[in-house]
Amino acid sequence: MTEAHLPRVVLVTGTDTDVGKTVVTAALVATARAAGLSVTAYKPTQTGVAPGEPGDMAEVQRLTGVAAVEGVRLRAPMAPRPAAALEGADLPTLGDHVARVADLGVGHDLVVVEGAGGLLVELTDAGETLADLATVLPDSGVLVVTRSALGTLNHTMLTREALFHRGVRPLGIVIGAWPEHPDVIETTNRDYLGALPEGLVGAVPLGAPRHDAATFAADAPDWLPGLAQRLGTP
């Protein structure tokens, strides 16, 4: 059973890397804007991007027109802790991220926080994860982005178990890249995910990032109907 309203901070995690977290983040930002909310996005750790290159938050800004913020940027396309070790860099602390989200929340109705990789990827030198961030941020919850294909049920259930074990507020599941012509495995997976207690709250079409900003903004609430309803989107 989904809740009537979303919290003021939504953390977007994935069952793995490259499952569509960034496009789902952008779609949620666009959906919130369509509901008349002031919204921004924050990525605590951006890896695999060189200085001056566009990262995930630049993609969110391109698709939505909303200014988005990075916490720290690392060159190596790997998890934050080993990427930082390669550069001899210090990662922001969990308290740094909490403070940054709080600052962003002062001027916005909603802050969308995109994690790096999966839920338990370490974001700090102390080994803390997005799940740990979710437990200390007030009025927050986690949206899980998953694949449509074979293997997604196990990955999704493992992620859900980790969330429930930590007492993190679940906000639903989104398929990050739904094909135009799904096969029987994908349609069966979608039905299974939809029957879970927190529910399947949306599916973003494969290829959605190729839309221009105006089309993306117009279509996003239809991709996330379970979230659009809770945001009051017309």
JSON list of C-alpha atoms in Angstrom, two decimals:
[
{"chain": "A", "resi": 1, "resn": "MET", "atom": "CA", "xyz": [0.00, 0.00, 0.00]},
{"chain": "A", "resi": 2, "resn": "THR", "atom": "CA", "xyz": [1.53, 3.32, -1.08]},
{"chain": "A", "resi": 3, "resn": "GLU", "atom": "CA", "xyz": [1.38, 6.42, 1.08]},
{"chain": "A", "resi": 4, "resn": "ALA", "atom": "CA", "xyz": [-0.81, 9.41, 0.33]},
{"chain": "A", "resi": 5, "resn": "HIS", "atom": "CA", "xyz": [2.08, 11.87, -0.01]},
{"chain": "A", "resi": 6, "resn": "LEU", "atom": "CA", "xyz": [5.79, 11.82, -0.69]},
{"chain": "A", "resi": 7, "resn": "PRO", "atom": "CA", "xyz": [8.30, 13.01, 1.91]},
{"chain": "A", "resi": 8, "resn": "ARG", "atom": "CA", "xyz": [10.35, 16.17, 1.34]},
{"chain": "A", "resi": 9, "resn": "VAL", "atom": "CA", "xyz": [13.46, 14.14, 0.48]},
{"chain": "A", "resi": 10, "resn": "VAL", "atom": "CA", "xyz": [13.33, 11.24, -1.98]},
{"chain": "A", "resi": 11, "resn": "LEU", "atom": "CA", "xyz": [16.45, 9.13, -2.34]},
{"chain": "A", "resi": 12, "resn": "VAL", "atom": "CA", "xyz": [16.68, 7.27, -5.64]},
{"chain": "A", "resi": 13, "resn": "THR", "atom": "CA", "xyz": [18.64, 4.02, -5.51]},
{"chain": "A", "resi": 14, "resn": "GLY", "atom": "CA", "xyz": [19.06, 1.17, -7.93]},
{"chain": "A", "resi": 15, "resn": "THR", "atom": "CA", "xyz": [19.27, -2.58, -7.74]},
{"chain": "A", "resi": 16, "resn": "ASP", "atom": "CA", "xyz": [22.58, -2.22, -9.60]},
{"chain": "A", "resi": 17, "resn": "THR", "atom": "CA", "xyz": [24.49, 0.25, -11.74]},
{"chain": "A", "resi": 18, "resn": "ASP", "atom": "CA", "xyz": [23.07, 1.41, -15.09]},
{"chain": "A", "resi": 19, "resn": "VAL", "atom": "CA", "xyz": [19.46, 0.58, -14.26]},
{"chain": "A", "resi": 20, "resn": "GLY", "atom": "CA", "xyz": [18.12, 4.07, -15.04]},
{"chain": "A", "resi": 21, "resn": "LYS", "atom": "CA", "xyz": [18.50, 6.00, -11.79]},
{"chain": "A", "resi": 22, "resn": "THR", "atom": "CA", "xyz": [19.37, 9.27, -13.52]},
{"chain": "A", "resi": 23, "resn": "VAL", "atom": "CA", "xyz": [16.43, 9.24, -15.94]},
{"chain": "A", "resi": 24, "resn": "VAL", "atom": "CA", "xyz": [14.09, 8.29, -13.09]},
{"chain": "A", "resi": 25, "resn": "THR", "atom": "CA", "xyz": [15.53, 11.14, -11.01]},
{"chain": "A", "resi": 26, "resn": "ALA", "atom": "CA", "xyz": [14.86, 13.51, -13.91]},
{"chain": "A", "resi": 27, "resn": "ALA", "atom": "CA", "xyz": [11.35, 12.12, -14.41]},
{"chain": "A", "resi": 28, "resn": "LEU", "atom": "CA", "xyz": [10.55, 12.62, -10.73]},
{"chain": "A", "resi": 29, "resn": "VAL", "atom": "CA", "xyz": [11.90, 16.18, -10.86]},
{"chain": "A", "resi": 30, "resn": "ALA", "atom": "CA", "xyz": [9.76, 16.90, -13.92]},
{"chain": "A", "resi": 31, "resn": "THR", "atom": "CA", "xyz": [6.70, 15.33, -12.30]},
{"chain": "A", "resi": 32, "resn": "ALA", "atom": "CA", "xyz": [7.16, 17.43, -9.17]},
{"chain": "A", "resi": 33, "resn": "ARG", "atom": "CA", "xyz": [7.49, 20.58, -11.26]},
{"chain": "A", "resi": 34, "resn": "ALA", "atom": "CA", "xyz": [4.26, 19.69, -13.07]},
{"chain": "A", "resi": 35, "resn": "ALA", "atom": "CA", "xyz": [2.61, 19.57, -9.64]},
{"chain": "A", "resi": 36, "resn": "GLY", "atom": "CA", "xyz": [3.79, 23.11, -8.96]},
{"chain": "A", "resi": 37, "resn": "LEU", "atom": "CA", "xyz": [6.55, 22.18, -6.53]},
{"chain": "A", "resi": 38, "resn": "SER", "atom": "CA", "xyz": [9.96, 23.77, -6.24]},
{"chain": "A", "resi": 39, "resn": "VAL", "atom": "CA", "xyz": [12.43, 20.91, -6.65]},
{"chain": "A", "resi": 40, "resn": "THR", "atom": "CA", "xyz": [16.14, 20.25, -7.00]},
{"chain": "A", "resi": 41, "resn": "ALA", "atom": "CA", "xyz": [18.37, 17.18, -7.32]},
{"chain": "A", "resi": 42, "resn": "TYR", "atom": "CA", "xyz": [21.59, 16.21, -5.56]},
{"chain": "A", "resi": 43, "resn": "LYS", "atom": "CA", "xyz": [24.10, 13.43, -6.27]},
{"chain": "A", "resi": 44, "resn": "PRO", "atom": "CA", "xyz": [26.40, 12.88, -3.29]},
{"chain": "A", "resi": 45, "resn": "THR", "atom": "CA", "xyz": [29.11, 11.18, -5.33]},
{"chain": "A", "resi": 46, "resn": "GLN", "atom": "CA", "xyz": [29.65, 11.30, -9.10]},
{"chain": "A", "resi": 47, "resn": "THR", "atom": "CA", "xyz": [32.21, 8.83, -10.42]},
{"chain": "A", "resi": 48, "resn": "GLY", "atom": "CA", "xyz": [33.53, 8.05, -13.88]},
{"chain": "A", "resi": 49, "resn": "VAL", "atom": "CA", "xyz": [33.47, 11.67, -15.10]},
{"chain": "A", "resi": 50, "resn": "ALA", "atom": "CA", "xyz": [36.46, 13.93, -15.70]},
{"chain": "A", "resi": 51, "resn": "PRO", "atom": "CA", "xyz": [36.54, 17.60, -14.67]},
{"chain": "A", "resi": 52, "resn": "GLY", "atom": "CA", "xyz": [34.51, 19.69, -17.10]},
{"chain": "A", "resi": 53, "resn": "GLU", "atom": "CA", "xyz": [32.54, 16.74, -18.50]},
{"chain": "A", "resi": 54, "resn": "PRO", "atom": "CA", "xyz": [28.77, 16.58, -17.97]},
{"chain": "A", "resi": 55, "resn": "GLY", "atom": "CA", "xyz": [27.75, 14.18, -15.24]},
{"chain": "A", "resi": 56, "resn": "ASP", "atom": "CA", "xyz": [24.41, 12.77, -14.12]},
{"chain": "A", "resi": 57, "resn": "MET", "atom": "CA", "xyz": [23.21, 16.03, -12.60]},
{"chain": "A", "resi": 58, "resn": "ALA", "atom": "CA", "xyz": [23.95, 17.82, -15.88]},
{"chain": "A", "resi": 59, "resn": "GLU", "atom": "CA", "xyz": [21.69, 15.25, -17.57]},
{"chain": "A", "resi": 60, "resn": "VAL", "atom": "CA", "xyz": [18.94, 15.94, -15.03]},
{"chain": "A", "resi": 61, "resn": "GLN", "atom": "CA", "xyz": [19.31, 19.65, -15.70]},
{"chain": "A", "resi": 62, "resn": "ARG", "atom": "CA", "xyz": [19.25, 19.12, -19.48]},
{"chain": "A", "resi": 63, "resn": "LEU", "atom": "CA", "xyz": [16.03, 17.12, -19.31]},
{"chain": "A", "resi": 64, "resn": "THR", "atom": "CA", "xyz": [14.22, 19.27, -16.74]},
{"chain": "A", "resi": 65, "resn": "GLY", "atom": "CA", "xyz": [15.74, 22.74, -16.68]},
{"chain": "A", "resi": 66, "resn": "VAL", "atom": "CA", "xyz": [16.21, 22.41, -12.92]},
{"chain": "A", "resi": 67, "resn": "ALA", "atom": "CA", "xyz": [19.58, 23.23, -11.40]},
{"chain": "A", "resi": 68, "resn": "ALA", "atom": "CA", "xyz": [21.11, 20.10, -9.86]},
{"chain": "A", "resi": 69, "resn": "VAL", "atom": "CA", "xyz": [24.11, 19.71, -7.58]},
{"chain": "A", "resi": 70, "resn": "GLU", "atom": "CA", "xyz": [27.04, 17.28, -7.20]},
{"chain": "A", "resi": 71, "resn": "GLY", "atom": "CA", "xyz": [28.66, 16.56, -3.85]},
{"chain": "A", "resi": 72, "resn": "VAL", "atom": "CA", "xyz": [32.03, 15.28, -5.08]},
{"chain": "A", "resi": 73, "resn": "ARG", "atom": "CA", "xyz": [33.37, 14.17, -8.48]},
{"chain": "A", "resi": 74, "resn": "LEU", "atom": "CA", "xyz": [35.86, 11.36, -9.11]},
{"chain": "A", "resi": 75, "resn": "ARG", "atom": "CA", "xyz": [37.39, 10.28, -12.41]},
{"chain": "A", "resi": 76, "resn": "ALA", "atom": "CA", "xyz": [37.43, 6.48, -12.14]},
{"chain": "A", "resi": 77, "resn": "PRO", "atom": "CA", "xyz": [34.26, 4.66, -13.27]},
{"chain": "A", "resi": 78, "resn": "MET", "atom": "CA", "xyz": [33.96, 2.61, -10.09]},
{"chain": "A", "resi": 79, "resn": "ALA", "atom": "CA", "xyz": [32.54, 2.72, -6.58]},
{"chain": "A", "resi": 80, "resn": "PRO", "atom": "CA", "xyz": [33.30, 5.95, -4.68]},
{"chain": "A", "resi": 81, "resn": "ARG", "atom": "CA", "xyz": [35.68, 4.56, -2.02]},
{"chain": "A", "resi": 82, "resn": "PRO", "atom": "CA", "xyz": [38.12, 2.85, -4.41]},
{"chain": "A", "resi": 83, "resn": "ALA", "atom": "CA", "xyz": [37.77, 5.74, -6.89]},
{"chain": "A", "resi": 84, "resn": "ALA", "atom": "CA", "xyz": [38.72, 8.22, -4.17]},
{"chain": "A", "resi": 85, "resn": "ALA", "atom": "CA", "xyz": [41.63, 6.02, -3.09]},
{"chain": "A", "resi": 86, "resn": "LEU", "atom": "CA", "xyz": [43.01, 6.06, -6.63]},
{"chain": "A", "resi": 87, "resn": "GLU", "atom": "CA", "xyz": [43.04, 9.87, -6.58]},
{"chain": "A", "resi": 88, "resn": "GLY", "atom": "CA", "xyz": [44.16, 10.22, -2.98]},
{"chain": "A", "resi": 89, "resn": "ALA", "atom": "CA", "xyz": [40.94, 12.16, -2.36]},
{"chain": "A", "resi": 90, "resn": "ASP", "atom": "CA", "xyz": [38.85, 12.43, 0.78]},
{"chain": "A", "resi": 91, "resn": "LEU", "atom": "CA", "xyz": [35.15, 11.74, 0.47]},
{"chain": "A", "resi": 92, "resn": "PRO", "atom": "CA", "xyz": [32.54, 13.99, 2.12]},
{"chain": "A", "resi": 93, "resn": "THR", "atom": "CA", "xyz": [31.23, 12.63, 5.42]},
{"chain": "A", "resi": 94, "resn": "LEU", "atom": "CA", "xyz": [27.69, 11.51, 6.04]},
{"chain": "A", "resi": 95, "resn": "GLY", "atom": "CA", "xyz": [27.22, 14.73, 8.01]},
{"chain": "A", "resi": 96, "resn": "ASP", "atom": "CA", "xyz": [28.39, 16.74, 5.00]},
{"chain": "A", "resi": 97, "resn": "HIS", "atom": "CA", "xyz": [25.71, 15.14, 2.85]},
{"chain": "A", "resi": 98, "resn": "VAL", "atom": "CA", "xyz": [23.02, 15.66, 5.50]},
{"chain": "A", "resi": 99, "resn": "ALA", "atom": "CA", "xyz": [23.97, 19.34, 5.73]},
{"chain": "A", "resi": 100, "resn": "ARG", "atom": "CA", "xyz": [23.93, 19.74, 1.95]},
{"chain": "A", "resi": 101, "resn": "VAL", "atom": "CA", "xyz": [20.48, 18.20, 1.65]},
{"chain": "A", "resi": 102, "resn": "ALA", "atom": "CA", "xyz": [19.23, 20.39, 4.50]},
{"chain": "A", "resi": 103, "resn": "ASP", "atom": "CA", "xyz": [20.57, 23.51, 2.78]},
{"chain": "A", "resi": 104, "resn": "LEU", "atom": "CA", "xyz": [18.87, 22.53, -0.49]},
{"chain": "A", "resi": 105, "resn": "GLY", "atom": "CA", "xyz": [15.65, 21.84, 1.35]},
{"chain": "A", "resi": 106, "resn": "VAL", "atom": "CA", "xyz": [15.47, 25.41, 2.67]},
{"chain": "A", "resi": 107, "resn": "GLY", "atom": "CA", "xyz": [14.67, 26.75, -0.77]},
{"chain": "A", "resi": 108, "resn": "HIS", "atom": "CA", "xyz": [12.77, 23.80, -2.23]},
{"chain": "A", "resi": 109, "resn": "ASP", "atom": "CA", "xyz": [9.66, 21.75, -1.54]},
{"chain": "A", "resi": 110, "resn": "LEU", "atom": "CA", "xyz": [11.37, 18.54, -2.66]},
{"chain": "A", "resi": 111, "resn": "VAL", "atom": "CA", "xyz": [14.98, 17.36, -2.83]},
{"chain": "A", "resi": 112, "resn": "VAL", "atom": "CA", "xyz": [15.70, 14.29, -4.98]},
{"chain": "A", "resi": 113, "resn": "VAL", "atom": "CA", "xyz": [18.96, 12.53, -4.04]},
{"chain": "A", "resi": 114, "resn": "GLU", "atom": "CA", "xyz": [20.45, 10.13, -6.59]},
{"chain": "A", "resi": 115, "resn": "GLY", "atom": "CA", "xyz": [22.74, 7.44, -5.22]},
{"chain": "A", "resi": 116, "resn": "ALA", "atom": "CA", "xyz": [25.78, 5.85, -6.84]},
{"chain": "A", "resi": 117, "resn": "GLY", "atom": "CA", "xyz": [25.33, 2.28, -8.07]},
{"chain": "A", "resi": 118, "resn": "GLY", "atom": "CA", "xyz": [23.27, 0.14, -5.72]},
{"chain": "A", "resi": 119, "resn": "LEU", "atom": "CA", "xyz": [21.92, 0.78, -2.24]},
{"chain": "A", "resi": 120, "resn": "LEU", "atom": "CA", "xyz": [24.95, -0.47, -0.28]},
{"chain": "A", "resi": 121, "resn": "VAL", "atom": "CA", "xyz": [27.70, 1.16, -2.34]},
{"chain": "A", "resi": 122, "resn": "GLU", "atom": "CA", "xyz": [29.88, 3.04, 0.15]},
{"chain": "A", "resi": 123, "resn": "LEU", "atom": "CA", "xyz": [29.71, 6.83, -0.17]},
{"chain": "A", "resi": 124, "resn": "THR", "atom": "CA", "xyz": [32.04, 7.87, 2.65]},
{"chain": "A", "resi": 125, "resn": "ASP", "atom": "CA", "xyz": [35.50, 6.98, 3.96]},
{"chain": "A", "resi": 126, "resn": "ALA", "atom": "CA", "xyz": [33.75, 5.48, 6.98]},
{"chain": "A", "resi": 127, "resn": "GLY", "atom": "CA", "xyz": [31.89, 3.05, 4.71]},
{"chain": "A", "resi": 128, "resn": "GLU", "atom": "CA", "xyz": [28.44, 4.62, 5.03]},
{"chain": "A", "resi": 129, "resn": "THR", "atom": "CA", "xyz": [25.92, 4.08, 2.25]},
{"chain": "A", "resi": 130, "resn": "LEU", "atom": "CA", "xyz": [22.80, 5.65, 0.77]},
{"chain": "A", "resi": 131, "resn": "ALA", "atom": "CA", "xyz": [20.83, 3.45, 3.16]},
{"chain": "A", "resi": 132, "resn": "ASP", "atom": "CA", "xyz": [22.68, 5.07, 6.07]},
{"chain": "A", "resi": 133, "resn": "LEU", "atom": "CA", "xyz": [21.93, 8.50, 4.63]},
{"chain": "A", "resi": 134, "resn": "ALA", "atom": "CA", "xyz": [18.24, 7.60, 4.43]},
{"chain": "A", "resi": 135, "resn": "THR", "atom": "CA", "xyz": [18.17, 6.61, 8.10]},
{"chain": "A", "resi": 136, "resn": "VAL", "atom": "CA", "xyz": [19.46, 10.00, 9.28]},
{"chain": "A", "resi": 137, "resn": "LEU", "atom": "CA", "xyz": [17.65, 12.36, 6.90]},
{"chain": "A", "resi": 138, "resn": "PRO", "atom": "CA", "xyz": [14.36, 13.55, 8.39]},
{"chain": "A", "resi": 139, "resn": "ASP", "atom": "CA", "xyz": [11.18, 13.20, 6.32]},
{"chain": "A", "resi": 140, "resn": "SER", "atom": "CA", "xyz": [12.81, 11.01, 3.67]},
{"chain": "A", "resi": 141, "resn": "GLY", "atom": "CA", "xyz": [12.20, 7.75, 1.85]},
{"chain": "A", "resi": 142, "resn": "VAL", "atom": "CA", "xyz": [13.75, 5.58, -0.84]},
{"chain": "A", "resi": 143, "resn": "LEU", "atom": "CA", "xyz": [12.58, 4.90, -4.38]},
{"chain": "A", "resi": 144, "resn": "VAL", "atom": "CA", "xyz": [14.04, 1.73, -5.93]},
{"chain": "A", "resi": 145, "resn": "VAL", "atom": "CA", "xyz": [14.88, 1.64, -9.64]},
{"chain": "A", "resi": 146, "resn": "THR", "atom": "CA", "xyz": [15.13, -1.78, -11.21]},
{"chain": "A", "resi": 147, "resn": "ARG", "atom": "CA", "xyz": [15.52, -3.53, -14.55]},
{"chain": "A", "resi": 148, "resn": "SER", "atom": "CA", "xyz": [12.73, -5.24, -16.44]},
{"chain": "A", "resi": 149, "resn": "ALA", "atom": "CA", "xyz": [14.65, -8.34, -17.57]},
{"chain": "A", "resi": 150, "resn": "LEU", "atom": "CA", "xyz": [15.65, -11.70, -16.12]},
{"chain": "A", "resi": 151, "resn": "GLY", "atom": "CA", "xyz": [17.35, -11.45, -12.73]},
{"chain": "A", "resi": 152, "resn": "THR", "atom": "CA", "xyz": [15.54, -8.32, -11.63]},
{"chain": "A", "resi": 153, "resn": "LEU", "atom": "CA", "xyz": [13.33, -10.06, -9.08]},
{"chain": "A", "resi": 154, "resn": "ASN", "atom": "CA", "xyz": [16.26, -11.34, -7.04]},
{"chain": "A", "resi": 155, "resn": "HIS", "atom": "CA", "xyz": [18.06, -7.98, -7.19]},
{"chain": "A", "resi": 156, "resn": "THR", "atom": "CA", "xyz": [14.89, -6.14, -6.24]},
{"chain": "A", "resi": 157, "resn": "MET", "atom": "CA", "xyz": [14.08, -8.44, -3.33]},
{"chain": "A", "resi": 158, "resn": "LEU", "atom": "CA", "xyz": [17.63, -8.16, -1.98]},
{"chain": "A", "resi": 159, "resn": "THR", "atom": "CA", "xyz": [17.43, -4.37, -2.12]},
{"chain": "A", "resi": 160, "resn": "ARG", "atom": "CA", "xyz": [14.02, -4.39, -0.43]},
{"chain": "A", "resi": 161, "resn": "GLU", "atom": "CA", "xyz": [15.30, -6.67, 2.32]},
{"chain": "A", "resi": 162, "resn": "ALA", "atom": "CA", "xyz": [18.22, -4.34, 2.98]},
{"chain": "A", "resi": 163, "resn": "LEU", "atom": "CA", "xyz": [15.84, -1.37, 3.23]},
{"chain": "A", "resi": 164, "resn": "PHE", "atom": "CA", "xyz": [13.41, -3.12, 5.54]},
{"chain": "A", "resi": 165, "resn": "HIS", "atom": "CA", "xyz": [16.23, -4.44, 7.73]},
{"chain": "A", "resi": 166, "resn": "ARG", "atom": "CA", "xyz": [17.35, -0.85, 8.31]},
{"chain": "A", "resi": 167, "resn": "GLY", "atom": "CA", "xyz": [13.86, 0.51, 8.86]},
{"chain": "A", "resi": 168, "resn": "VAL", "atom": "CA", "xyz": [14.07, 2.76, 5.78]},
{"chain": "A", "resi": 169, "resn": "ARG", "atom": "CA", "xyz": [10.82, 4.14, 4.40]},
{"chain": "A", "resi": 170, "resn": "PRO", "atom": "CA", "xyz": [10.02, 2.51, 1.01]},
{"chain": "A", "resi": 171, "resn": "LEU", "atom": "CA", "xyz": [8.35, 4.72, -1.59]},
{"chain": "A", "resi": 172, "resn": "GLY", "atom": "CA", "xyz": [7.85, 2.19, -4.36]},
{"chain": "A", "resi": 173, "resn": "ILE", "atom": "CA", "xyz": [9.58, 0.63, -7.33]},
{"chain": "A", "resi": 174, "resn": "VAL", "atom": "CA", "xyz": [10.21, 2.08, -10.81]},
{"chain": "A", "resi": 175, "resn": "ILE", "atom": "CA", "xyz": [11.38, 0.18, -13.87]},
{"chain": "A", "resi": 176, "resn": "GLY", "atom": "CA", "xyz": [14.12, 2.38, -15.30]},
{"chain": "A", "resi": 177, "resn": "ALA", "atom": "CA", "xyz": [13.92, 1.35, -18.98]},
{"chain": "A", "resi": 178, "resn": "TRP", "atom": "CA", "xyz": [10.69, -0.29, -20.11]},
{"chain": "A", "resi": 179, "resn": "PRO", "atom": "CA", "xyz": [10.92, -1.66, -23.70]},
{"chain": "A", "resi": 180, "resn": "GLU", "atom": "CA", "xyz": [8.37, -0.86, -26.38]},
{"chain": "A", "resi": 181, "resn": "HIS", "atom": "CA", "xyz": [7.86, -4.57, -27.02]},
{"chain": "A", "resi": 182, "resn": "PRO", "atom": "CA", "xyz": [8.37, -6.42, -23.72]},
{"chain": "A", "resi": 183, "resn": "ASP", "atom": "CA", "xyz": [8.77, -10.19, -23.72]},
{"chain": "A", "resi": 184, "resn": "VAL", "atom": "CA", "xyz": [6.90, -12.60, -21.47]},
{"chain": "A", "resi": 185, "resn": "ILE", "atom": "CA", "xyz": [9.64, -12.48, -18.80]},
{"chain": "A", "resi": 186, "resn": "GLU", "atom": "CA", "xyz": [9.45, -8.70, -18.63]},
{"chain": "A", "resi": 187, "resn": "THR", "atom": "CA", "xyz": [5.66, -8.57, -18.46]},
{"chain": "A", "resi": 188, "resn": "THR", "atom": "CA", "xyz": [5.65, -11.27, -15.78]},
{"chain": "A", "resi": 189, "resn": "ASN", "atom": "CA", "xyz": [8.30, -9.37, -13.81]},
{"chain": "A", "resi": 190, "resn": "ARG", "atom": "CA", "xyz": [6.24, -6.19, -14.06]},
{"chain": "A", "resi": 191, "resn": "ASP", "atom": "CA", "xyz": [3.17, -7.98, -12.71]},
{"chain": "A", "resi": 192, "resn": "TYR", "atom": "CA", "xyz": [5.19, -9.43, -9.83]},
{"chain": "A", "resi": 193, "resn": "LEU", "atom": "CA", "xyz": [6.71, -6.09, -8.89]},
{"chain": "A", "resi": 194, "resn": "GLY", "atom": "CA", "xyz": [3.31, -4.45, -9.06]},
{"chain": "A", "resi": 195, "resn": "ALA", "atom": "CA", "xyz": [1.93, -6.91, -6.52]},
{"chain": "A", "resi": 196, "resn": "LEU", "atom": "CA", "xyz": [4.54, -6.05, -3.87]},
{"chain": "A", "resi": 197, "resn": "PRO", "atom": "CA", "xyz": [3.26, -4.06, -0.86]},
{"chain": "A", "resi": 198, "resn": "GLU", "atom": "CA", "xyz": [4.99, -0.78, -1.80]},
{"chain": "A", "resi": 199, "resn": "GLY", "atom": "CA", "xyz": [3.93, -1.23, -5.40]},
{"chain": "A", "resi": 200, "resn": "LEU", "atom": "CA", "xyz": [5.28, -0.52, -8.86]},
{"chain": "A", "resi": 201, "resn": "VAL", "atom": "CA", "xyz": [4.80, 3.24, -9.08]},
{"chain": "A", "resi": 202, "resn": "GLY", "atom": "CA", "xyz": [6.01, 3.71, -12.64]},
{"chain": "A", "resi": 203, "resn": "ALA", "atom": "CA", "xyz": [8.09, 2.62, -15.63]},
{"chain": "A", "resi": 204, "resn": "VAL", "atom": "CA", "xyz": [10.17, 4.98, -17.76]},
{"chain": "A", "resi": 205, "resn": "PRO", "atom": "CA", "xyz": [10.25, 4.05, -21.46]},
{"chain": "A", "resi": 206, "resn": "LEU", "atom": "CA", "xyz": [13.50, 2.85, -22.93]},
{"chain": "A", "resi": 207, "resn": "GLY", "atom": "CA", "xyz": [14.94, 5.78, -24.88]},
{"chain": "A", "resi": 208, "resn": "ALA", "atom": "CA", "xyz": [13.31, 8.48, -22.73]},
{"chain": "A", "resi": 209, "resn": "PRO", "atom": "CA", "xyz": [16.62, 10.39, -22.35]},
{"chain": "A", "resi": 210, "resn": "ARG", "atom": "CA", "xyz": [16.55, 11.04, -26.11]},
{"chain": "A", "resi": 211, "resn": "HIS", "atom": "CA", "xyz": [13.49, 13.28, -25.71]},
{"chain": "A", "resi": 212, "resn": "ASP", "atom": "CA", "xyz": [13.89, 17.02, -25.78]},
{"chain": "A", "resi": 213, "resn": "ALA", "atom": "CA", "xyz": [13.22, 18.80, -22.51]},
{"chain": "A", "resi": 214, "resn": "ALA", "atom": "CA", "xyz": [9.70, 19.94, -23.39]},
{"chain": "A", "resi": 215, "resn": "THR", "atom": "CA", "xyz": [8.55, 16.45, -24.42]},
{"chain": "A", "resi": 216, "resn": "PHE", "atom": "CA", "xyz": [10.24, 14.88, -21.41]},
{"chain": "A", "resi": 217, "resn": "ALA", "atom": "CA", "xyz": [8.54, 17.29, -19.02]},
{"chain": "A", "resi": 218, "resn": "ALA", "atom": "CA", "xyz": [5.14, 16.73, -20.61]},
{"chain": "A", "resi": 219, "resn": "ASP", "atom": "CA", "xyz": [5.37, 12.94, -20.58]},
{"chain": "A", "resi": 220, "resn": "ALA", "atom": "CA", "xyz": [7.10, 12.30, -17.25]},
{"chain": "A", "resi": 221, "resn": "PRO", "atom": "CA", "xyz": [3.97, 12.33, -15.04]},
{"chain": "A", "resi": 222, "resn": "ASP", "atom": "CA", "xyz": [2.46, 9.60, -17.23]},
{"chain": "A", "resi": 223, "resn": "TRP", "atom": "CA", "xyz": [5.53, 7.44, -16.69]},
{"chain": "A", "resi": 224, "resn": "LEU", "atom": "CA", "xyz": [5.29, 7.77, -12.91]},
{"chain": "A", "resi": 225, "resn": "PRO", "atom": "CA", "xyz": [1.55, 7.66, -12.20]},
{"chain": "A", "resi": 226, "resn": "GLY", "atom": "CA", "xyz": [1.98, 6.30, -8.69]},
{"chain": "A", "resi": 227, "resn": "LEU", "atom": "CA", "xyz": [4.19, 9.26, -7.80]},
{"chain": "A", "resi": 228, "resn": "ALA", "atom": "CA", "xyz": [2.29, 11.88, -9.80]},
{"chain": "A", "resi": 229, "resn": "GLN", "atom": "CA", "xyz": [-0.86, 11.10, -7.81]},
{"chain": "A", "resi": 230, "resn": "ARG", "atom": "CA", "xyz": [0.97, 11.54, -4.51]},
{"chain": "A", "resi": 231, "resn": "LEU", "atom": "CA", "xyz": [2.46, 14.83, -5.69]},
{"chain": "A", "resi": 232, "resn": "GLY", "atom": "CA", "xyz": [-0.91, 16.17, -6.79]},
{"chain": "A", "resi": 233, "resn": "THR", "atom": "CA", "xyz": [0.06, 16.39, -10.47]},
{"chain": "A", "resi": 234, "resn": "PRO", "atom": "CA", "xyz": [-2.92, 17.37, -12.64]}
]
